[in-house]
């Protein structure tokens, strides 16, 4: 808010700067003021204050959401850790397929914890309500993995609606147990974060934002933070695994790395394979140059089209001939002469309108930049017997974890 008032153009009492804007083309007046007061300044139009932006860069900073910058280092760490683990695997077992999900999922879960609570879980935590000590993998199981399992449990009463009055105790107890375990773990994690905040430690996370807003009950706060963790850790893993699977299944589509190299040279970015490649994975710069990486974006959106990470609806009746794109084909989004980002939104993978997914930008940044780095660093091909596209019941989670054979590029 300080910018709005430090550069306030001098005016008259009450009317402010209204009498100074006699020019029929106000932008000329604004341009003249910019030479004196800089690219961003405020003017008074009666009782209102108006902020004037005079350069494209300033307008971009204002109109494009850049709150993701505060967590940029966490995303750097995620990519560095995944890359390091894959290189270590190749060095130790060059001919053995790597379980991609086993490498990527813990790192993404750590990222979601840092963003939601300000800190990753190091080692283990004791949960009094459960009477046990949990490792980070067990916490991930309770907060993330148990949810789709509970959602896909079969209730026999769905097949006999007239018998719904009969209780299904086994199912109800399973769901209640999942909820109880989740609340118990979240309660401990939130209490630990509150202690750090109370001690004066600088904590930059979603939980702090909740404290700054309206007063929430403990239940509301617990659910809000848990949803943040779930959204960041679950669907992104699914999308990432399917994207790597499709690229590994058809290595001819991996020249994506050539496209990326070309753009980095064009913008003088450092090579993504180096640890100092902050310019490459800078989310803002990647967002600005999306048009320069159309194939990488097409890979992301085509994966969402064919392998939506959210539960798939039950079969519906089709009353007319419908053409379905069964093949995973990123090129379908590039058939026009000019890349149109709106073409990729037709699948509504993130919803639309006021209820659109708030994490869509982060998902795109994580998946696109991680794919870009991994494809630049490694050649990917499927492990033996991993050609099937089996999914888990009514979700698009891969039924069997992706095993890929990787080879470092020169």
Coordinates of C-alpha atoms in Angstrom, one line a residue:
X1 CA 0.0 0.0 0.0
X2 CA 3.0 2.4 0.5
X3 CA 3.4 2.7 -3.2
X4 CA 0.0 4.1 -3.5
X5 CA 0.9 7.1 -1.4
X6 CA 4.7 7.7 -1.6
X7 CA 4.2 8.7 -5.2
X8 CA 1.1 10.8 -5.0
X9 CA 0.9 13.5 -7.6
X10 CA 0.4 16.9 -5.9
X11 CA -3.2 18.3 -6.4
X12 CA -5.8 20.6 -4.9
X13 CA -7.8 20.0 -1.8
X14 CA -11.2 18.2 -2.3
X15 CA -10.9 17.8 -6.1
X16 CA -7.4 16.3 -6.1
X17 CA -5.9 16.1 -9.6
X18 CA -9.2 16.4 -11.6
X19 CA -8.5 20.0 -12.8
X20 CA -5.0 19.0 -14.0
X21 CA -6.4 16.4 -16.4
X22 CA -7.8 18.8 -19.0
X23 CA -6.1 16.9 -21.9
X24 CA -8.6 15.0 -24.1
X25 CA -6.2 12.1 -24.2
X26 CA -5.4 11.4 -20.5
X27 CA -2.6 9.0 -21.3
X28 CA -0.5 11.9 -22.5
X29 CA -0.9 13.6 -19.0
X30 CA -0.1 10.2 -17.4
X31 CA 3.0 9.8 -19.5
X32 CA 4.3 13.3 -18.6
X33 CA 3.7 12.6 -14.9
X34 CA 5.6 9.3 -15.2
X35 CA 8.7 11.2 -16.2
X36 CA 8.6 12.9 -12.9
X37 CA 7.0 10.4 -10.5
X38 CA 8.1 7.1 -12.0
X39 CA 6.2 4.2 -13.6
X40 CA 3.7 3.8 -10.8
X41 CA 2.0 6.7 -8.9
X42 CA -1.3 7.7 -7.4
X43 CA -3.7 10.5 -8.3
X44 CA -6.7 11.8 -6.4
X45 CA -10.0 12.1 -8.3
X46 CA -12.2 13.7 -5.7
X47 CA -12.6 11.3 -2.8
X48 CA -11.1 8.4 -4.7
X49 CA -7.4 7.4 -5.1
X50 CA -6.4 5.9 -8.5
X51 CA -3.2 4.0 -9.1
X52 CA -1.7 4.7 -12.5
X53 CA 0.6 2.1 -14.2
X54 CA 2.8 3.3 -17.0
X55 CA 4.9 0.3 -18.1
X56 CA 4.1 -3.3 -19.2
X57 CA 6.3 -4.8 -16.5
X58 CA 4.6 -3.0 -13.7
X59 CA 1.2 -3.9 -15.1
X60 CA 2.3 -7.6 -15.3
X61 CA 3.3 -7.5 -11.6
X62 CA -0.1 -6.1 -10.6
X63 CA -2.4 -8.2 -12.8
X64 CA -0.7 -11.5 -12.6
X65 CA -0.8 -13.4 -9.3
X66 CA 2.8 -13.6 -8.0
X67 CA 2.1 -14.9 -4.5
X68 CA 3.8 -18.1 -5.5
X69 CA 7.2 -16.3 -5.3
X70 CA 7.2 -16.6 -1.5
X71 CA 7.5 -20.4 -2.0
X72 CA 9.8 -20.4 -4.9
X73 CA 12.8 -21.8 -3.0
X74 CA 10.7 -24.8 -1.9
X75 CA 10.1 -25.6 -5.6
X76 CA 13.7 -25.3 -6.4
X77 CA 14.5 -27.7 -3.6
X78 CA 11.9 -30.2 -4.9
X79 CA 13.4 -30.3 -8.4
X80 CA 17.0 -30.5 -7.1
X81 CA 16.1 -33.3 -4.7
X82 CA 14.3 -35.3 -7.4
X83 CA 17.1 -34.8 -9.9
X84 CA 19.7 -35.8 -7.3
X85 CA 17.9 -39.0 -6.4
X86 CA 17.5 -40.0 -10.0
X87 CA 21.2 -39.4 -10.7
X88 CA 22.1 -41.4 -7.6
X89 CA 19.8 -44.3 -8.8
X90 CA 21.5 -44.3 -12.3
X91 CA 24.9 -44.3 -10.7
X92 CA 24.0 -47.2 -8.4
X93 CA 21.8 -49.3 -10.7
X94 CA 22.0 -48.0 -14.3
X95 CA 20.0 -50.8 -15.9
X96 CA 17.3 -51.0 -13.2
X97 CA 13.9 -49.2 -13.6
X98 CA 13.2 -46.5 -11.1
X99 CA 9.9 -46.2 -9.2
X100 CA 9.1 -42.6 -10.2
X101 CA 6.3 -42.1 -7.7
X102 CA 8.5 -43.3 -4.8
X103 CA 11.0 -40.6 -5.6
X104 CA 8.6 -37.7 -6.5
X105 CA 5.7 -38.2 -4.0
X106 CA 7.7 -37.6 -0.8
X107 CA 9.3 -34.5 -2.2
X108 CA 5.9 -33.1 -3.3
X109 CA 4.4 -33.9 0.1
X110 CA 7.3 -32.1 1.8
X111 CA 6.6 -29.1 -0.4
X112 CA 2.9 -29.1 0.5
X113 CA 3.8 -29.2 4.2
X114 CA 6.1 -26.2 3.9
X115 CA 3.5 -24.2 2.0
X116 CA 0.7 -25.1 4.4
X117 CA 2.5 -25.2 7.7
X118 CA 5.8 -23.5 7.1
X119 CA 7.9 -26.6 7.8
X120 CA 8.4 -30.1 6.6
X121 CA 8.2 -33.0 9.0
X122 CA 11.7 -34.1 9.9
X123 CA 11.9 -37.6 11.3
X124 CA 8.7 -38.5 13.1
X125 CA 6.1 -37.0 15.4
X126 CA 4.2 -38.4 18.4
X127 CA 0.3 -38.3 18.1
X128 CA -1.2 -38.7 21.5
X129 CA -4.7 -39.4 20.3
X130 CA -3.4 -42.3 18.2
X131 CA -0.9 -43.4 20.9
X132 CA 1.9 -43.8 18.4
X133 CA 4.8 -42.2 16.7
X134 CA 4.4 -41.6 13.0
X135 CA 7.0 -41.2 10.3
X136 CA 6.6 -38.8 7.5
X137 CA 5.6 -41.6 5.1
X138 CA 2.9 -42.7 7.6
X139 CA 1.7 -39.1 7.9
X140 CA 1.5 -38.9 4.1
X141 CA -0.5 -42.1 4.1
X142 CA -3.0 -40.7 6.6
X143 CA -3.4 -37.2 5.2
X144 CA -3.3 -38.0 1.5
X145 CA -3.4 -41.6 0.4
X146 CA -6.2 -42.7 2.7
X147 CA -8.6 -40.2 1.2
X148 CA -9.1 -41.8 -2.3
X149 CA -9.2 -45.2 -0.7
X150 CA -12.1 -44.1 1.5
X151 CA -13.8 -42.4 -1.4
X152 CA -13.7 -45.5 -3.6
X153 CA -15.0 -47.9 -0.9
X154 CA -18.0 -49.9 -2.3
X155 CA -21.2 -49.5 -0.3
X156 CA -23.5 -52.5 -1.1
X157 CA -26.5 -50.3 -0.3
X158 CA -25.9 -48.3 -3.5
X159 CA -27.0 -51.3 -5.5
X160 CA -30.1 -51.8 -3.3
X161 CA -31.5 -48.2 -2.6
X162 CA -34.6 -49.6 -0.8
X163 CA -32.3 -51.1 1.8
X164 CA -30.4 -48.0 2.6
X165 CA -32.0 -47.9 6.0
X166 CA -29.8 -50.8 7.0
X167 CA -26.5 -49.6 8.5
X168 CA -23.3 -50.5 6.9
X169 CA -21.1 -50.6 10.0
X170 CA -17.9 -51.8 8.4
X171 CA -17.9 -49.0 5.8
X172 CA -19.0 -46.3 8.3
X173 CA -16.3 -47.4 10.8
X174 CA -13.6 -47.2 8.1
X175 CA -14.6 -43.7 7.1
X176 CA -14.8 -42.6 10.7
X177 CA -11.4 -44.0 11.4
X178 CA -9.9 -42.2 8.4
X179 CA -11.4 -38.9 9.6
X180 CA -10.3 -39.5 13.2
X181 CA -6.7 -40.2 12.2
X182 CA -6.6 -37.2 9.9
X183 CA -7.9 -34.8 12.5
X184 CA -5.5 -36.2 15.1
X185 CA -2.4 -35.8 12.9
X186 CA -3.5 -32.3 11.7
X187 CA -4.1 -31.2 15.2
X188 CA -0.5 -32.0 16.2
X189 CA 1.0 -30.4 13.1
X190 CA -1.0 -27.2 13.5
X191 CA -0.1 -27.0 17.2
X192 CA 3.6 -27.3 16.4
X193 CA 3.2 -24.5 13.8
X194 CA 1.4 -22.2 16.3
X195 CA 4.1 -22.8 18.8
X196 CA 6.7 -21.6 16.3
X197 CA 4.7 -18.6 15.4
X198 CA 4.2 -17.7 19.1
X199 CA 7.9 -18.0 19.8
X200 CA 8.6 -15.2 17.3
X201 CA 9.9 -17.4 14.5
X202 CA 9.2 -16.0 11.1
X203 CA 6.7 -18.5 9.5
X204 CA 5.5 -17.9 6.0
X205 CA 2.7 -20.3 5.2
X206 CA -1.0 -20.7 4.5
X207 CA -1.8 -21.1 8.2
X208 CA -0.5 -17.6 8.9
X209 CA -2.9 -16.3 6.2
X210 CA -5.8 -17.9 8.0
X211 CA -4.9 -16.1 11.2
X212 CA -4.9 -12.8 9.4
X213 CA -8.4 -13.2 8.1
X214 CA -11.8 -13.9 9.7
X215 CA -11.8 -15.8 13.0
X216 CA -12.1 -19.5 12.2
X217 CA -13.0 -22.3 14.5
X218 CA -10.5 -25.0 15.2
X219 CA -12.4 -27.4 13.0
X220 CA -12.6 -25.0 10.1
X221 CA -8.9 -24.2 10.3
X222 CA -7.9 -27.9 10.5
X223 CA -10.0 -28.7 7.4
X224 CA -8.7 -25.6 5.5
X225 CA -5.0 -26.5 6.1
X226 CA -5.6 -30.2 5.3
X227 CA -7.3 -29.3 2.0
X228 CA -4.3 -27.2 1.0
X229 CA -2.0 -30.1 1.7
X230 CA -4.2 -32.6 -0.1
X231 CA -4.7 -30.5 -3.2
X232 CA -0.9 -29.8 -3.5
X233 CA 0.2 -33.4 -2.8
X234 CA -2.3 -35.7 -4.4
X235 CA -3.5 -34.5 -7.9
X236 CA -0.1 -33.1 -8.9
X237 CA 1.5 -36.5 -8.3
X238 CA -1.1 -38.2 -10.5
X239 CA -0.6 -35.7 -13.3
X240 CA 3.2 -35.8 -13.1
X241 CA 3.3 -39.6 -13.1
X242 CA 0.9 -39.9 -16.1
X243 CA 2.9 -37.2 -18.1
X244 CA 6.2 -39.0 -17.5
X245 CA 4.5 -42.3 -18.4
X246 CA 3.3 -41.0 -21.7
X247 CA 6.6 -39.4 -22.6
X248 CA 8.5 -42.6 -21.6
X249 CA 6.0 -44.7 -23.7
X250 CA 6.8 -42.7 -26.8
X251 CA 10.4 -41.5 -26.6
X252 CA 10.0 -39.7 -30.0
X253 CA 7.9 -37.1 -28.1
X254 CA 10.8 -36.3 -25.8
X255 CA 12.5 -33.8 -28.1
X256 CA 10.8 -31.4 -25.7
X257 CA 14.2 -30.8 -24.3
X258 CA 15.4 -29.3 -27.6
X259 CA 12.5 -26.9 -27.4
X260 CA 13.5 -25.9 -23.9
X261 CA 17.2 -25.5 -24.8
X262 CA 16.3 -23.2 -27.6
X263 CA 14.2 -20.9 -25.4
X264 CA 16.9 -20.8 -22.7
X265 CA 19.5 -19.7 -25.2
X266 CA 17.1 -17.2 -26.7
X267 CA 16.6 -15.6 -23.2
X268 CA 20.2 -16.2 -22.0
X269 CA 18.9 -18.6 -19.3
X270 CA 21.4 -21.0 -17.7
X271 CA 21.1 -24.6 -18.5
X272 CA 18.5 -26.3 -16.4
X273 CA 20.9 -29.1 -15.5
X274 CA 23.1 -26.8 -13.4
X275 CA 22.3 -26.1 -9.7
X276 CA 22.4 -22.4 -10.4
X277 CA 19.6 -22.5 -12.9
X278 CA 17.3 -20.2 -11.0
X279 CA 16.5 -18.2 -14.2
X280 CA 15.2 -21.4 -15.8
X281 CA 12.9 -22.5 -13.1
X282 CA 11.8 -19.0 -12.2
X283 CA 8.0 -19.5 -12.2
X284 CA 7.4 -15.9 -13.2
X285 CA 9.7 -16.0 -16.2
X286 CA 8.4 -19.3 -17.3
X287 CA 4.9 -17.9 -17.1
X288 CA 5.9 -14.9 -19.2
X289 CA 7.4 -17.1 -21.9
X290 CA 4.7 -19.7 -22.0
X291 CA 4.2 -19.0 -25.7
X292 CA 7.9 -19.9 -26.3
X293 CA 7.3 -23.4 -24.8
X294 CA 4.1 -24.5 -26.4
X295 CA 4.9 -28.2 -26.6
X296 CA 5.7 -28.4 -22.9
X297 CA 2.4 -26.7 -22.1
X298 CA 0.6 -29.0 -24.5
X299 CA 2.1 -32.0 -22.7
X300 CA 0.6 -30.7 -19.4
X301 CA -2.9 -30.0 -20.7
X302 CA -3.1 -33.1 -22.8
X303 CA -2.2 -35.2 -19.8
X304 CA -5.0 -33.4 -17.8
X305 CA -7.4 -34.1 -20.7
X306 CA -6.8 -37.8 -20.9
X307 CA -5.8 -38.6 -17.3
X308 CA -7.8 -36.2 -15.2
X309 CA -6.5 -36.6 -11.6
X310 CA -10.0 -36.1 -10.1
X311 CA -12.5 -39.0 -9.8
X312 CA -14.1 -39.9 -13.1
X313 CA -17.9 -39.7 -13.2
X314 CA -20.0 -42.8 -13.8
X315 CA -20.9 -43.6 -17.4
X316 CA -23.5 -41.4 -19.0
X317 CA -25.8 -42.0 -21.9
X318 CA -24.7 -40.3 -25.2
X319 CA -27.6 -39.5 -27.5
X320 CA -25.5 -38.5 -30.6
X321 CA -22.2 -39.4 -32.3
X322 CA -19.3 -38.1 -30.3
X323 CA -15.7 -38.1 -31.2
X324 CA -13.3 -38.9 -28.4
X325 CA -9.5 -38.4 -28.4
X326 CA -8.4 -41.7 -27.0
X327 CA -4.8 -41.2 -28.0
X328 CA -2.5 -39.1 -25.8
X329 CA -1.5 -36.5 -28.4
X330 CA -0.1 -33.1 -27.3
X331 CA 0.1 -32.1 -30.9
X332 CA -3.7 -31.8 -31.0
X333 CA -3.3 -28.5 -29.1
X334 CA -0.7 -27.2 -31.5
X335 CA -2.5 -27.8 -34.8
X336 CA -3.3 -24.2 -35.2
X337 CA -0.7 -21.8 -36.6
X338 CA -0.5 -19.8 -33.4
X339 CA -0.5 -21.3 -29.8
X340 CA -3.7 -20.3 -28.1
X341 CA -3.7 -20.9 -24.3
X342 CA -7.5 -20.8 -24.2
X343 CA -7.6 -24.0 -26.3
X344 CA -6.2 -25.9 -23.4
X345 CA -8.9 -24.6 -21.0
X346 CA -11.7 -26.3 -22.8
X347 CA -11.3 -29.5 -20.8
X348 CA -12.1 -27.5 -17.6
X349 CA -9.6 -29.6 -15.7
X350 CA -9.5 -26.9 -13.0
X351 CA -13.1 -25.9 -13.2
X352 CA -14.2 -22.4 -14.1
X353 CA -15.6 -19.2 -12.7
X354 CA -15.5 -18.3 -9.1
X355 CA -15.1 -22.0 -8.0
X356 CA -12.1 -22.7 -10.3
X357 CA -9.2 -24.4 -8.6
X358 CA -7.0 -21.9 -6.8
X359 CA -4.0 -24.1 -7.2
X360 CA -4.1 -24.3 -11.0
X361 CA -1.1 -22.0 -11.5
X362 CA 1.0 -23.8 -9.0
X363 CA 0.2 -27.2 -10.5
X364 CA 1.2 -26.0 -14.0
X365 CA 4.4 -24.5 -12.7
X366 CA 5.4 -27.6 -10.7
X367 CA 4.5 -30.1 -13.5
X368 CA 5.9 -28.1 -16.4
X369 CA 9.2 -27.0 -14.9
X370 CA 9.8 -30.5 -13.4
X371 CA 9.0 -32.2 -16.6
X372 CA 11.3 -29.7 -18.4
X373 CA 14.1 -30.4 -16.1
X374 CA 13.8 -34.2 -16.0
X375 CA 13.4 -34.5 -19.8
X376 CA 16.4 -32.3 -20.3
X377 CA 18.5 -34.3 -17.9
X378 CA 17.4 -37.9 -18.8
X379 CA 16.1 -40.1 -21.6
X380 CA 13.0 -42.0 -20.4
X381 CA 11.6 -45.3 -21.5
X382 CA 9.1 -47.7 -19.8
X383 CA 10.2 -50.6 -17.7
X384 CA 9.3 -54.1 -18.8
X385 CA 5.6 -54.8 -18.3
X386 CA 4.6 -51.2 -17.6
X387 CA 2.8 -50.5 -20.9
X388 CA -0.8 -50.9 -19.6
X389 CA -2.8 -47.9 -18.6
X390 CA -4.7 -49.5 -15.7
X391 CA -6.4 -47.1 -13.3
X392 CA -7.7 -47.5 -9.8
X393 CA -11.5 -48.0 -9.8
X394 CA -13.3 -44.7 -10.6
X395 CA -10.2 -42.6 -10.1
X396 CA -7.4 -41.9 -12.6
X397 CA -4.6 -42.9 -10.1
X398 CA -2.2 -45.2 -11.9
X399 CA -3.0 -48.7 -10.6
X400 CA 0.6 -49.7 -10.6
X401 CA 3.4 -47.2 -9.9
X402 CA 5.4 -46.1 -12.9
X403 CA 8.7 -47.9 -13.4
X404 CA 10.9 -46.2 -16.0
X405 CA 14.5 -46.8 -17.2
X406 CA 16.4 -43.6 -17.3
X407 CA 19.6 -42.6 -19.0
X408 CA 21.4 -39.3 -18.4
X409 CA 21.7 -37.1 -21.6
X410 CA 25.1 -35.9 -22.7

